[in-house]
GROMACS .gro file of C-alpha atoms in nm:
model
  442
    1MET     CA    1  -0.627   1.605  -3.739
    2GLN     CA    2  -0.565   1.981  -3.784
    3THR     CA    3  -0.291   2.120  -4.013
    4ARG     CA    4  -0.103   2.247  -3.714
    5GLU     CA    5  -0.102   1.924  -3.544
    6ARG     CA    6   0.013   1.743  -3.865
    7LYS     CA    7   0.314   1.996  -3.889
    8LYS     CA    8   0.410   1.943  -3.528
    9ILE     CA    9   0.409   1.565  -3.564
   10GLN     CA   10   0.627   1.576  -3.876
   11GLN     CA   11   0.871   1.791  -3.689
   12ASN     CA   12   0.858   1.542  -3.410
   13PHE     CA   13   0.930   1.252  -3.650
   14VAL     CA   14   1.237   1.427  -3.797
   15ALA     CA   15   1.377   1.499  -3.436
   16LYS     CA   16   1.282   1.166  -3.270
   17MET     CA   17   1.324   0.895  -3.538
   18ASP     CA   18   1.661   0.695  -3.574
   19TYR     CA   19   1.698   0.757  -3.958
   20ASP     CA   20   1.986   0.515  -3.976
   21GLU     CA   21   1.768   0.225  -3.828
   22LEU     CA   22   1.492   0.314  -4.068
   23MET     CA   23   1.742   0.279  -4.360
   24ASN     CA   24   1.840  -0.066  -4.223
   25CYS     CA   25   1.513  -0.215  -4.348
   26THR     CA   26   1.582  -0.350  -4.692
   27ARG     CA   27   1.214  -0.415  -4.770
   28CYS     CA   28   1.271  -0.784  -4.826
   29GLY     CA   29   0.949  -0.880  -4.676
   30PHE     CA   30   1.068  -1.159  -4.450
   31CYS     CA   31   0.872  -0.998  -4.174
   32LEU     CA   32   0.537  -1.006  -4.332
   33PRO     CA   33   0.436  -1.373  -4.240
   34SER     CA   34   0.523  -1.311  -3.875
   35CYS     CA   35   0.312  -1.001  -3.839
   36PRO     CA   36  -0.026  -1.041  -3.680
   37THR     CA   37  -0.200  -0.736  -3.800
   38TYR     CA   38  -0.063  -0.781  -4.157
   39LYS     CA   39  -0.235  -1.127  -4.157
   40GLU     CA   40  -0.559  -1.003  -3.992
   41THR     CA   41  -0.612  -0.726  -4.228
   42ASN     CA   42  -0.599  -0.939  -4.548
   43GLN     CA   43  -0.232  -0.847  -4.606
   44ASP     CA   44  -0.267  -0.483  -4.604
   45GLU     CA   45   0.077  -0.355  -4.642
   46LYS     CA   46   0.030  -0.035  -4.425
   47HIS     CA   47  -0.034  -0.277  -4.137
   48SER     CA   48   0.292  -0.464  -4.170
   49PRO     CA   49   0.636  -0.372  -4.032
   50ARG     CA   50   0.775  -0.308  -4.366
   51GLY     CA   51   0.494  -0.077  -4.452
   52ARG     CA   52   0.505   0.093  -4.122
   53ILE     CA   53   0.881   0.170  -4.156
   54ALA     CA   54   0.804   0.301  -4.515
   55ILE     CA   55   0.535   0.525  -4.358
   56MET     CA   56   0.778   0.657  -4.093
   57LYS     CA   57   1.045   0.723  -4.338
   58GLY     CA   58   0.798   0.898  -4.567
   59VAL     CA   59   0.693   1.122  -4.295
   60VAL     CA   60   1.044   1.213  -4.187
   61ASP     CA   61   1.132   1.282  -4.571
   62GLY     CA   62   0.821   1.499  -4.591
   63LEU     CA   63   0.677   1.266  -4.872
   64ILE     CA   64   0.381   1.142  -4.652
   65GLU     CA   65   0.164   1.378  -4.444
   66PRO     CA   66   0.112   1.240  -4.085
   67ASP     CA   67  -0.256   1.220  -4.103
   68ASP     CA   68  -0.514   0.994  -3.933
   69GLU     CA   69  -0.428   0.708  -4.158
   70VAL     CA   70  -0.067   0.721  -4.055
   71LYS     CA   71  -0.178   0.728  -3.693
   72ARG     CA   72  -0.389   0.432  -3.745
   73SER     CA   73  -0.123   0.227  -3.880
   74ILE     CA   74   0.107   0.307  -3.589
   75ASP     CA   75  -0.185   0.252  -3.337
   76LEU     CA   76  -0.294  -0.094  -3.472
   77CYS     CA   77   0.064  -0.237  -3.433
   78LEU     CA   78   0.076  -0.476  -3.124
   79GLY     CA   79   0.445  -0.409  -3.082
   80CYS     CA   80   0.501  -0.786  -3.045
   81ARG     CA   81   0.841  -0.764  -3.214
   82ALA     CA   82   0.793  -1.090  -3.404
   83CYS     CA   83   0.933  -0.905  -3.707
   84GLU     CA   84   1.267  -0.864  -3.519
   85THR     CA   85   1.306  -1.233  -3.487
   86ALA     CA   86   1.225  -1.280  -3.857
   87CYS     CA   87   1.433  -0.983  -3.986
   88PRO     CA   88   1.779  -1.079  -4.154
   89SER     CA   89   1.897  -0.733  -4.133
   90GLY     CA   90   1.828  -0.702  -3.747
   91VAL     CA   91   1.614  -0.392  -3.761
   92ASN     CA   92   1.501  -0.287  -3.400
   93PHE     CA   93   1.144  -0.225  -3.497
   94GLY     CA   94   1.012  -0.207  -3.143
   95GLN     CA   95   1.251   0.098  -3.093
   96LEU     CA   96   1.119   0.259  -3.409
   97LEU     CA   97   0.761   0.198  -3.300
   98GLU     CA   98   0.832   0.364  -2.968
   99GLN     CA   99   0.980   0.670  -3.141
  100ALA     CA  100   0.687   0.707  -3.376
  101ARG     CA  101   0.439   0.692  -3.095
  102HIS     CA  102   0.623   0.933  -2.897
  103ALA     CA  103   0.640   1.181  -3.193
  104ILE     CA  104   0.254   1.136  -3.238
  105TYR     CA  105   0.132   1.137  -2.886
  106GLU     CA  106   0.340   1.426  -2.769
  107VAL     CA  107   0.085   1.637  -2.965
  108ASN     CA  108  -0.190   1.479  -2.757
  109ASN     CA  109  -0.383   1.365  -3.054
  110GLN     CA  110  -0.592   1.086  -2.872
  111SER     CA  111  -0.943   0.957  -2.852
  112ALA     CA  112  -1.141   0.977  -2.541
  113THR     CA  113  -1.092   0.609  -2.461
  114GLU     CA  114  -0.693   0.646  -2.514
  115LYS     CA  115  -0.709   0.959  -2.293
  116VAL     CA  116  -0.863   0.770  -2.000
  117ALA     CA  117  -0.638   0.485  -2.040
  118ARG     CA  118  -0.327   0.694  -2.052
  119THR     CA  119  -0.429   0.945  -1.755
  120GLN     CA  120  -0.578   0.685  -1.531
  121VAL     CA  121  -0.397   0.369  -1.614
  122LEU     CA  122  -0.049   0.473  -1.732
  123ASN     CA  123   0.027   0.808  -1.559
  124ARG     CA  124  -0.158   0.738  -1.228
  125PHE     CA  125  -0.151   0.372  -1.123
  126PHE     CA  126   0.159   0.267  -1.294
  127MET     CA  127   0.376   0.568  -1.201
  128ASP     CA  128   0.308   0.531  -0.813
  129GLN     CA  129   0.327   0.183  -0.656
  130LYS     CA  130   0.108   0.317  -0.358
  131GLU     CA  131  -0.161   0.408  -0.617
  132MET     CA  132  -0.139   0.056  -0.747
  133VAL     CA  133  -0.170  -0.107  -0.408
  134SER     CA  134  -0.472   0.102  -0.329
  135ALA     CA  135  -0.637   0.024  -0.656
  136VAL     CA  136  -0.574  -0.349  -0.621
  137ASN     CA  137  -0.700  -0.321  -0.273
  138LEU     CA  138  -1.044  -0.166  -0.385
  139LEU     CA  139  -1.058  -0.454  -0.635
  140GLY     CA  140  -1.017  -0.716  -0.355
  141ILE     CA  141  -1.273  -0.535  -0.155
  142TYR     CA  142  -1.513  -0.552  -0.448
  143GLN     CA  143  -1.441  -0.937  -0.485
  144ARG     CA  144  -1.468  -1.025  -0.117
  145THR     CA  145  -1.784  -0.841  -0.045
  146GLY     CA  146  -2.118  -0.836  -0.196
  147ILE     CA  147  -2.040  -0.544  -0.411
  148GLY     CA  148  -1.948  -0.792  -0.713
  149LYS     CA  149  -2.263  -0.997  -0.683
  150PHE     CA  150  -2.470  -0.671  -0.657
  151ALA     CA  151  -2.313  -0.537  -0.976
  152HIS     CA  152  -2.396  -0.881  -1.159
  153SER     CA  153  -2.737  -0.914  -1.022
  154PHE     CA  154  -2.846  -0.558  -1.131
  155GLY     CA  155  -2.685  -0.601  -1.477
  156LEU     CA  156  -2.431  -0.325  -1.422
  157MET     CA  157  -2.155  -0.529  -1.598
  158SER     CA  158  -2.355  -0.532  -1.912
  159MET     CA  159  -2.277  -0.150  -1.934
  160LEU     CA  160  -1.932  -0.231  -1.993
  161PRO     CA  161  -1.771  -0.330  -2.325
  162ASP     CA  162  -1.780  -0.689  -2.381
  163THR     CA  163  -1.408  -0.731  -2.340
  164MET     CA  164  -1.389  -0.543  -2.012
  165ALA     CA  165  -1.696  -0.735  -1.871
  166THR     CA  166  -1.546  -1.069  -1.947
  167MET     CA  167  -1.209  -0.956  -1.829
  168GLU     CA  168  -1.381  -0.887  -1.497
  169LYS     CA  169  -1.462  -1.268  -1.458
  170VAL     CA  170  -1.091  -1.394  -1.520
  171LEU     CA  171  -0.907  -1.159  -1.276
  172PRO     CA  172  -0.718  -1.330  -0.996
  173LYS     CA  173  -0.833  -1.283  -0.642
  174ALA     CA  174  -0.678  -0.980  -0.530
  175PRO     CA  175  -0.460  -0.981  -0.208
  176THR     CA  176  -0.530  -0.767   0.096
  177LYS     CA  177  -0.351  -0.444   0.150
  178ARG     CA  178  -0.169  -0.580   0.445
  179GLN     CA  179  -0.037  -0.875   0.229
  180MET     CA  180   0.084  -0.638  -0.050
  181GLN     CA  181   0.266  -0.404   0.215
  182ASN     CA  182   0.413  -0.674   0.409
  183ARG     CA  183   0.630  -0.843   0.143
  184PRO     CA  184   0.980  -0.972   0.288
  185ARG     CA  185   1.277  -0.813   0.149
  186TYR     CA  186   1.526  -1.088   0.208
  187TYR     CA  187   1.501  -1.463   0.157
  188GLU     CA  188   1.749  -1.737   0.264
  189PRO     CA  189   1.843  -2.009   0.012
  190ILE     CA  190   1.698  -2.361   0.081
  191GLY     CA  191   1.996  -2.606   0.069
  192LYS     CA  192   2.341  -2.519  -0.071
  193LYS     CA  193   2.362  -2.172  -0.187
  194THR     CA  194   2.403  -2.118  -0.567
  195LYS     CA  195   2.365  -1.758  -0.652
  196LYS     CA  196   2.283  -1.429  -0.479
  197VAL     CA  197   2.002  -1.253  -0.689
  198ALA     CA  198   1.779  -0.957  -0.672
  199PHE     CA  199   1.405  -1.009  -0.769
  200PHE     CA  200   1.239  -0.750  -0.970
  201GLY     CA  201   0.882  -0.755  -0.826
  202GLY     CA  202   0.717  -0.513  -1.073
  203CYS     CA  203   0.400  -0.328  -1.035
  204LEU     CA  204   0.094  -0.553  -1.122
  205MET     CA  205   0.302  -0.862  -1.046
  206ASP     CA  206   0.370  -0.754  -0.685
  207THR     CA  207   0.000  -0.654  -0.627
  208LEU     CA  208  -0.267  -0.829  -0.842
  209PHE     CA  209  -0.028  -1.133  -0.910
  210LEU     CA  210   0.133  -1.128  -0.564
  211LYS     CA  211   0.084  -1.506  -0.542
  212THR     CA  212   0.292  -1.569  -0.859
  213ASN     CA  213   0.558  -1.343  -0.718
  214GLU     CA  214   0.562  -1.569  -0.400
  215SER     CA  215   0.580  -1.869  -0.619
  216THR     CA  216   0.889  -1.717  -0.798
  217THR     CA  217   1.084  -1.641  -0.479
  218LYS     CA  218   0.996  -2.001  -0.366
  219LEU     CA  219   1.138  -2.137  -0.680
  220LEU     CA  220   1.461  -1.941  -0.651
  221GLN     CA  221   1.489  -2.057  -0.281
  222TYR     CA  222   1.441  -2.424  -0.385
  223ALA     CA  223   1.711  -2.363  -0.665
  224GLY     CA  224   1.958  -2.241  -0.383
  225CYS     CA  225   1.940  -1.865  -0.448
  226GLU     CA  226   1.971  -1.613  -0.171
  227ILE     CA  227   1.725  -1.337  -0.270
  228VAL     CA  228   1.719  -0.961  -0.201
  229VAL     CA  229   1.400  -0.750  -0.299
  230PRO     CA  230   1.524  -0.373  -0.311
  231GLU     CA  231   1.289  -0.113  -0.186
  232GLY     CA  232   1.211   0.173  -0.404
  233GLN     CA  233   1.153  -0.042  -0.724
  234GLY     CA  234   0.815  -0.011  -0.910
  235CYS     CA  235   0.687  -0.036  -1.252
  236CYS     CA  236   0.951  -0.099  -1.531
  237GLY     CA  237   0.801   0.155  -1.759
  238ALA     CA  238   0.714  -0.076  -2.056
  239LEU     CA  239   0.357   0.017  -2.108
  240HIS     CA  240   0.469   0.392  -2.098
  241GLY     CA  241   0.738   0.326  -2.353
  242HIS     CA  242   0.533   0.116  -2.576
  243SER     CA  243   0.269   0.382  -2.575
  244GLY     CA  244   0.477   0.676  -2.653
  245GLU     CA  245   0.506   0.798  -2.296
  246VAL     CA  246   0.895   0.802  -2.309
  247ASP     CA  247   0.952   1.068  -2.043
  248GLN     CA  248   0.759   0.860  -1.789
  249SER     CA  249   0.943   0.557  -1.862
  250LYS     CA  250   1.270   0.736  -1.819
  251VAL     CA  251   1.158   0.842  -1.469
  252LEU     CA  252   1.063   0.488  -1.372
  253ALA     CA  253   1.380   0.346  -1.527
  254LYS     CA  254   1.604   0.566  -1.327
  255ARG     CA  255   1.403   0.493  -0.998
  256ASN     CA  256   1.476   0.116  -1.072
  257ILE     CA  257   1.825   0.148  -1.146
  258GLU     CA  258   1.901   0.346  -0.823
  259ALA     CA  259   1.696   0.076  -0.630
  260PHE     CA  260   1.909  -0.205  -0.742
  261GLU     CA  261   2.250  -0.054  -0.774
  262LYS     CA  262   2.363  -0.137  -0.418
  263ALA     CA  263   2.219  -0.486  -0.418
  264GLY     CA  264   2.548  -0.657  -0.496
  265VAL     CA  265   2.401  -0.953  -0.688
  266ASP     CA  266   2.478  -1.191  -0.963
  267TYR     CA  267   2.156  -1.142  -1.150
  268ILE     CA  268   1.827  -0.960  -1.138
  269ILE     CA  269   1.552  -1.191  -1.184
  270THR     CA  270   1.217  -1.119  -1.373
  271ASN     CA  271   0.900  -1.331  -1.420
  272ALA     CA  272   0.718  -1.128  -1.657
  273GLY     CA  273   0.833  -1.133  -2.029
  274GLY     CA  274   0.710  -0.778  -2.107
  275CYS     CA  275   0.893  -0.627  -1.818
  276GLY     CA  276   1.215  -0.821  -1.865
  277ALA     CA  277   1.248  -0.711  -2.240
  278PHE     CA  278   1.202  -0.341  -2.143
  279LEU     CA  279   1.441  -0.366  -1.855
  280VAL     CA  280   1.708  -0.506  -2.089
  281ASP     CA  281   1.662  -0.208  -2.313
  282TYR     CA  282   1.725   0.052  -2.038
  283GLY     CA  283   2.066   0.132  -2.200
  284HIS     CA  284   1.894   0.226  -2.519
  285LEU     CA  285   1.611   0.426  -2.319
  286LEU     CA  286   1.888   0.635  -2.162
  287ARG     CA  287   2.130   0.662  -2.441
  288ASP     CA  288   2.117   1.031  -2.463
  289GLU     CA  289   2.197   1.087  -2.092
  290PRO     CA  290   2.562   1.029  -2.019
  291GLU     CA  291   2.531   1.024  -1.657
  292TRP     CA  292   2.278   0.734  -1.682
  293LYS     CA  293   2.377   0.534  -1.979
  294ALA     CA  294   2.642   0.350  -1.825
  295ARG     CA  295   2.444   0.276  -1.507
  296ALA     CA  296   2.157   0.160  -1.727
  297GLU     CA  297   2.377  -0.075  -1.929
  298ALA     CA  298   2.521  -0.227  -1.605
  299PHE     CA  299   2.173  -0.275  -1.464
  300SER     CA  300   2.048  -0.443  -1.793
  301ALA     CA  301   2.337  -0.677  -1.814
  302LYS     CA  302   2.213  -0.847  -1.502
  303ILE     CA  303   1.860  -0.912  -1.601
  304GLN     CA  304   1.770  -1.277  -1.641
  305ASP     CA  305   1.419  -1.421  -1.674
  306ILE     CA  306   1.320  -1.693  -1.403
  307THR     CA  307   1.310  -1.971  -1.662
  308SER     CA  308   1.665  -1.911  -1.776
  309ILE     CA  309   1.811  -1.913  -1.427
  310LEU     CA  310   1.618  -2.220  -1.328
  311VAL     CA  311   1.756  -2.407  -1.638
  312ASP     CA  312   2.105  -2.273  -1.566
  313LEU     CA  313   2.089  -2.415  -1.211
  314ASP     CA  314   1.955  -2.750  -1.331
  315PHE     CA  315   1.608  -2.711  -1.170
  316HIS     CA  316   1.462  -2.913  -1.447
  317LYS     CA  317   1.681  -3.209  -1.302
  318GLN     CA  318   1.496  -3.213  -0.986
  319LYS     CA  319   1.194  -3.415  -0.890
  320LEU     CA  320   0.886  -3.255  -1.045
  321SER     CA  321   0.541  -3.407  -1.090
  322LEU     CA  322   0.175  -3.337  -1.147
  323PRO     CA  323  -0.136  -3.543  -1.205
  324ARG     CA  324  -0.146  -3.667  -1.567
  325GLN     CA  325  -0.243  -3.399  -1.805
  326ILE     CA  326  -0.173  -3.232  -2.143
  327VAL     CA  327  -0.016  -2.886  -2.119
  328THR     CA  328   0.068  -2.638  -2.394
  329TYR     CA  329   0.264  -2.313  -2.388
  330GLN     CA  330   0.189  -1.965  -2.520
  331ASP     CA  331   0.510  -1.760  -2.573
  332SER     CA  332   0.525  -1.422  -2.417
  333CYS     CA  333   0.620  -1.219  -2.728
  334HIS     CA  334   0.865  -0.993  -2.538
  335LEU     CA  335   1.026  -1.301  -2.371
  336ARG     CA  336   1.073  -1.471  -2.706
  337ASN     CA  337   1.140  -1.171  -2.941
  338GLY     CA  338   1.294  -0.938  -2.684
  339GLN     CA  339   1.483  -1.146  -2.453
  340LYS     CA  340   1.537  -1.435  -2.702
  341VAL     CA  341   1.404  -1.689  -2.444
  342SER     CA  342   1.194  -1.969  -2.591
  343GLU     CA  343   1.334  -2.299  -2.524
  344GLN     CA  344   1.383  -2.288  -2.140
  345PRO     CA  345   1.015  -2.259  -2.053
  346ARG     CA  346   0.948  -2.571  -2.268
  347GLN     CA  347   1.243  -2.758  -2.122
  348LEU     CA  348   1.112  -2.694  -1.760
  349LEU     CA  349   0.754  -2.833  -1.873
  350ARG     CA  350   0.878  -3.135  -2.043
  351ALA     CA  351   1.073  -3.214  -1.710
  352ILE     CA  352   0.760  -3.260  -1.517
  353GLU     CA  353   0.640  -3.627  -1.454
  354GLY     CA  354   0.289  -3.668  -1.557
  355VAL     CA  355   0.284  -3.385  -1.800
  356GLU     CA  356   0.253  -3.446  -2.171
  357PHE     CA  357   0.370  -3.130  -2.343
  358VAL     CA  358   0.192  -3.059  -2.682
  359GLU     CA  359   0.347  -2.773  -2.883
  360MET     CA  360   0.058  -2.541  -3.006
  361VAL     CA  361   0.041  -2.425  -3.372
  362GLY     CA  362   0.138  -2.064  -3.363
  363ALA     CA  363   0.250  -2.053  -3.011
  364ASP     CA  364   0.516  -1.794  -3.112
  365SER     CA  365   0.258  -1.557  -3.242
  366CYS     CA  366   0.089  -1.277  -3.039
  367CYS     CA  367  -0.218  -1.352  -2.827
  368GLY     CA  368  -0.352  -1.004  -2.883
  369SER     CA  369  -0.296  -0.886  -2.517
  370ALA     CA  370  -0.011  -0.632  -2.576
  371GLY     CA  371  -0.028  -0.414  -2.263
  372ILE     CA  372  -0.349  -0.199  -2.281
  373TYR     CA  373  -0.402  -0.309  -2.651
  374ASN     CA  374  -0.685  -0.524  -2.570
  375LEU     CA  375  -0.865  -0.226  -2.404
  376VAL     CA  376  -0.804   0.039  -2.669
  377GLU     CA  377  -0.801  -0.202  -2.981
  378SER     CA  378  -1.045  -0.454  -2.866
  379ASP     CA  379  -1.189  -0.566  -3.192
  380MET     CA  380  -0.836  -0.671  -3.341
  381SER     CA  381  -0.739  -0.808  -3.007
  382MET     CA  382  -1.025  -1.032  -2.999
  383GLN     CA  383  -0.989  -1.134  -3.355
  384ILE     CA  384  -0.645  -1.243  -3.291
  385LEU     CA  385  -0.742  -1.413  -2.967
  386ASP     CA  386  -1.034  -1.604  -3.142
  387LYS     CA  387  -0.777  -1.759  -3.388
  388LYS     CA  388  -0.539  -1.844  -3.118
  389MET     CA  389  -0.814  -2.025  -2.924
  390THR     CA  390  -0.872  -2.245  -3.231
  391HIS     CA  391  -0.518  -2.371  -3.203
  392VAL     CA  392  -0.530  -2.393  -2.829
  393LYS     CA  393  -0.824  -2.632  -2.856
  394ALA     CA  394  -0.659  -2.856  -3.106
  395THR     CA  395  -0.400  -2.943  -2.847
  396ASP     CA  396  -0.657  -3.103  -2.616
  397ALA     CA  397  -0.467  -2.931  -2.338
  398LYS     CA  398  -0.591  -2.916  -1.976
  399THR     CA  399  -0.353  -2.641  -1.894
  400ILE     CA  400  -0.227  -2.332  -2.112
  401VAL     CA  401   0.108  -2.206  -1.949
  402THR     CA  402   0.239  -1.838  -2.011
  403THR     CA  403   0.516  -1.644  -1.882
  404ASN     CA  404   0.372  -1.284  -1.869
  405PRO     CA  405   0.066  -1.152  -1.675
  406GLY     CA  406  -0.109  -0.986  -1.979
  407CYS     CA  407  -0.059  -1.309  -2.171
  408LEU     CA  408  -0.218  -1.501  -1.881
  409LEU     CA  409  -0.531  -1.281  -1.856
  410GLN     CA  410  -0.575  -1.292  -2.234
  411MET     CA  411  -0.560  -1.661  -2.245
  412LYS     CA  412  -0.808  -1.684  -1.953
  413LEU     CA  413  -1.007  -1.445  -2.140
  414GLY     CA  414  -1.005  -1.663  -2.445
  415ILE     CA  415  -1.102  -1.966  -2.240
  416GLU     CA  416  -1.409  -1.779  -2.105
  417ARG     CA  417  -1.513  -1.667  -2.425
  418GLU     CA  418  -1.501  -2.025  -2.546
  419GLY     CA  419  -1.708  -2.161  -2.270
  420LEU     CA  420  -1.410  -2.382  -2.157
  421SER     CA  421  -1.360  -2.262  -1.805
  422ASP     CA  422  -1.467  -2.608  -1.673
  423LYS     CA  423  -1.222  -2.793  -1.887
  424MET     CA  424  -0.912  -2.584  -1.913
  425ASP     CA  425  -0.713  -2.328  -1.704
  426GLY     CA  426  -0.443  -2.082  -1.780
  427VAL     CA  427  -0.147  -2.057  -1.534
  428HIS     CA  428   0.183  -1.867  -1.508
  429ILE     CA  429   0.480  -2.109  -1.536
  430VAL     CA  430   0.620  -2.040  -1.203
  431ASP     CA  431   0.275  -2.133  -1.027
  432LEU     CA  432   0.278  -2.462  -1.205
  433LEU     CA  433   0.650  -2.531  -1.126
  434VAL     CA  434   0.602  -2.469  -0.753
  435GLU     CA  435   0.302  -2.710  -0.740
  436ALA     CA  436   0.501  -2.976  -0.938
  437TYR     CA  437   0.812  -2.939  -0.712
  438GLU     CA  438   0.611  -2.940  -0.376
  439ARG     CA  439   0.393  -3.239  -0.500
  440ALA     CA  440   0.711  -3.442  -0.588
  441ASN     CA  441   0.914  -3.333  -0.275
  442ARG     CA  442   0.650  -3.340   0.013
   0.00000   0.00000   0.00000
């Protein structure tokens, strides 16, 4: 890193970091046992929340030069926010991490891999839902035609990094372009109306995971909800915000706020833990823009995870059944640590007749997915995943349930890496609940 870049980054830290929030850290160390990278680097303090905050403060104070080692410390963080749940002082570490990454990446000090991931993944597909639809449509063509078989038979997949090559095997079957473009915008409740809600479809969820979104609207209908799906919504901006691309995340946030403002609903429902946690923080994201701050806070106040509203509406008291099996649950970090939702998914799983719910050791620790982390920090991601799979196998579960698309793909990746695809599967909780409801009520 050149001297000029270091000076600019240091200036950015001074301008962008919330110094009061940095000072809230009392250096007590309660966060250390909760931090995956601290544990996986043999308790290297610079890869702990406390250490990272000390580094951030040192850069702001001019005591630490923002060199490659500082950047490495910030980059290696998963952003899982488990430290926030453990912190007795209530330090908002996730917000500090985003500020630090913004300060660094505004100078464009990126590796070739990071540049490709940011330019093609973040700033193209996730900024424009039409681009996302086109990309998923191409994936569907690849999956449905002989192109995929050709790529495998000629060993083309071996040219990819191991993680990407294995990920290709576990991707869901992509819907057609027509299916993605012909999504209903309104759903009548089934039975007595309980609530009027809006559904946040997201970007990947409304394309690659369209089946899961359809399961979500079915569950809401079964729970008596009238549902509107506002046009004009798109990516929540979480991946951009977590990666330091704050300006892009603000553009997406404003787009979503405008899309939902006229819906006239009780709640805005999400089914992806990472999206929900970022949507809840729109007020903070737009805190410096007076014309948007109040609108953002009003929007965020209505956000509710699908598992929360289902429990509120006593869905777990309905008839639910599945073939006898052991099920375990992997927490979405941002659902648990960002939205403070952890018991509701477990409550719903325990309510299914035929299911033996077995709590996994370390279910509340990160699986290593973390947005695009498993692409740009593959070694650490797989190190964390391999340890996670040790705990998964100890449950003897047939099904691993998650509440976030990134977690779902990561757990499916772990199953594939362990050679367990014939014995175990990973599913989103709404897909499991729809199957359980329809089996019990047919």
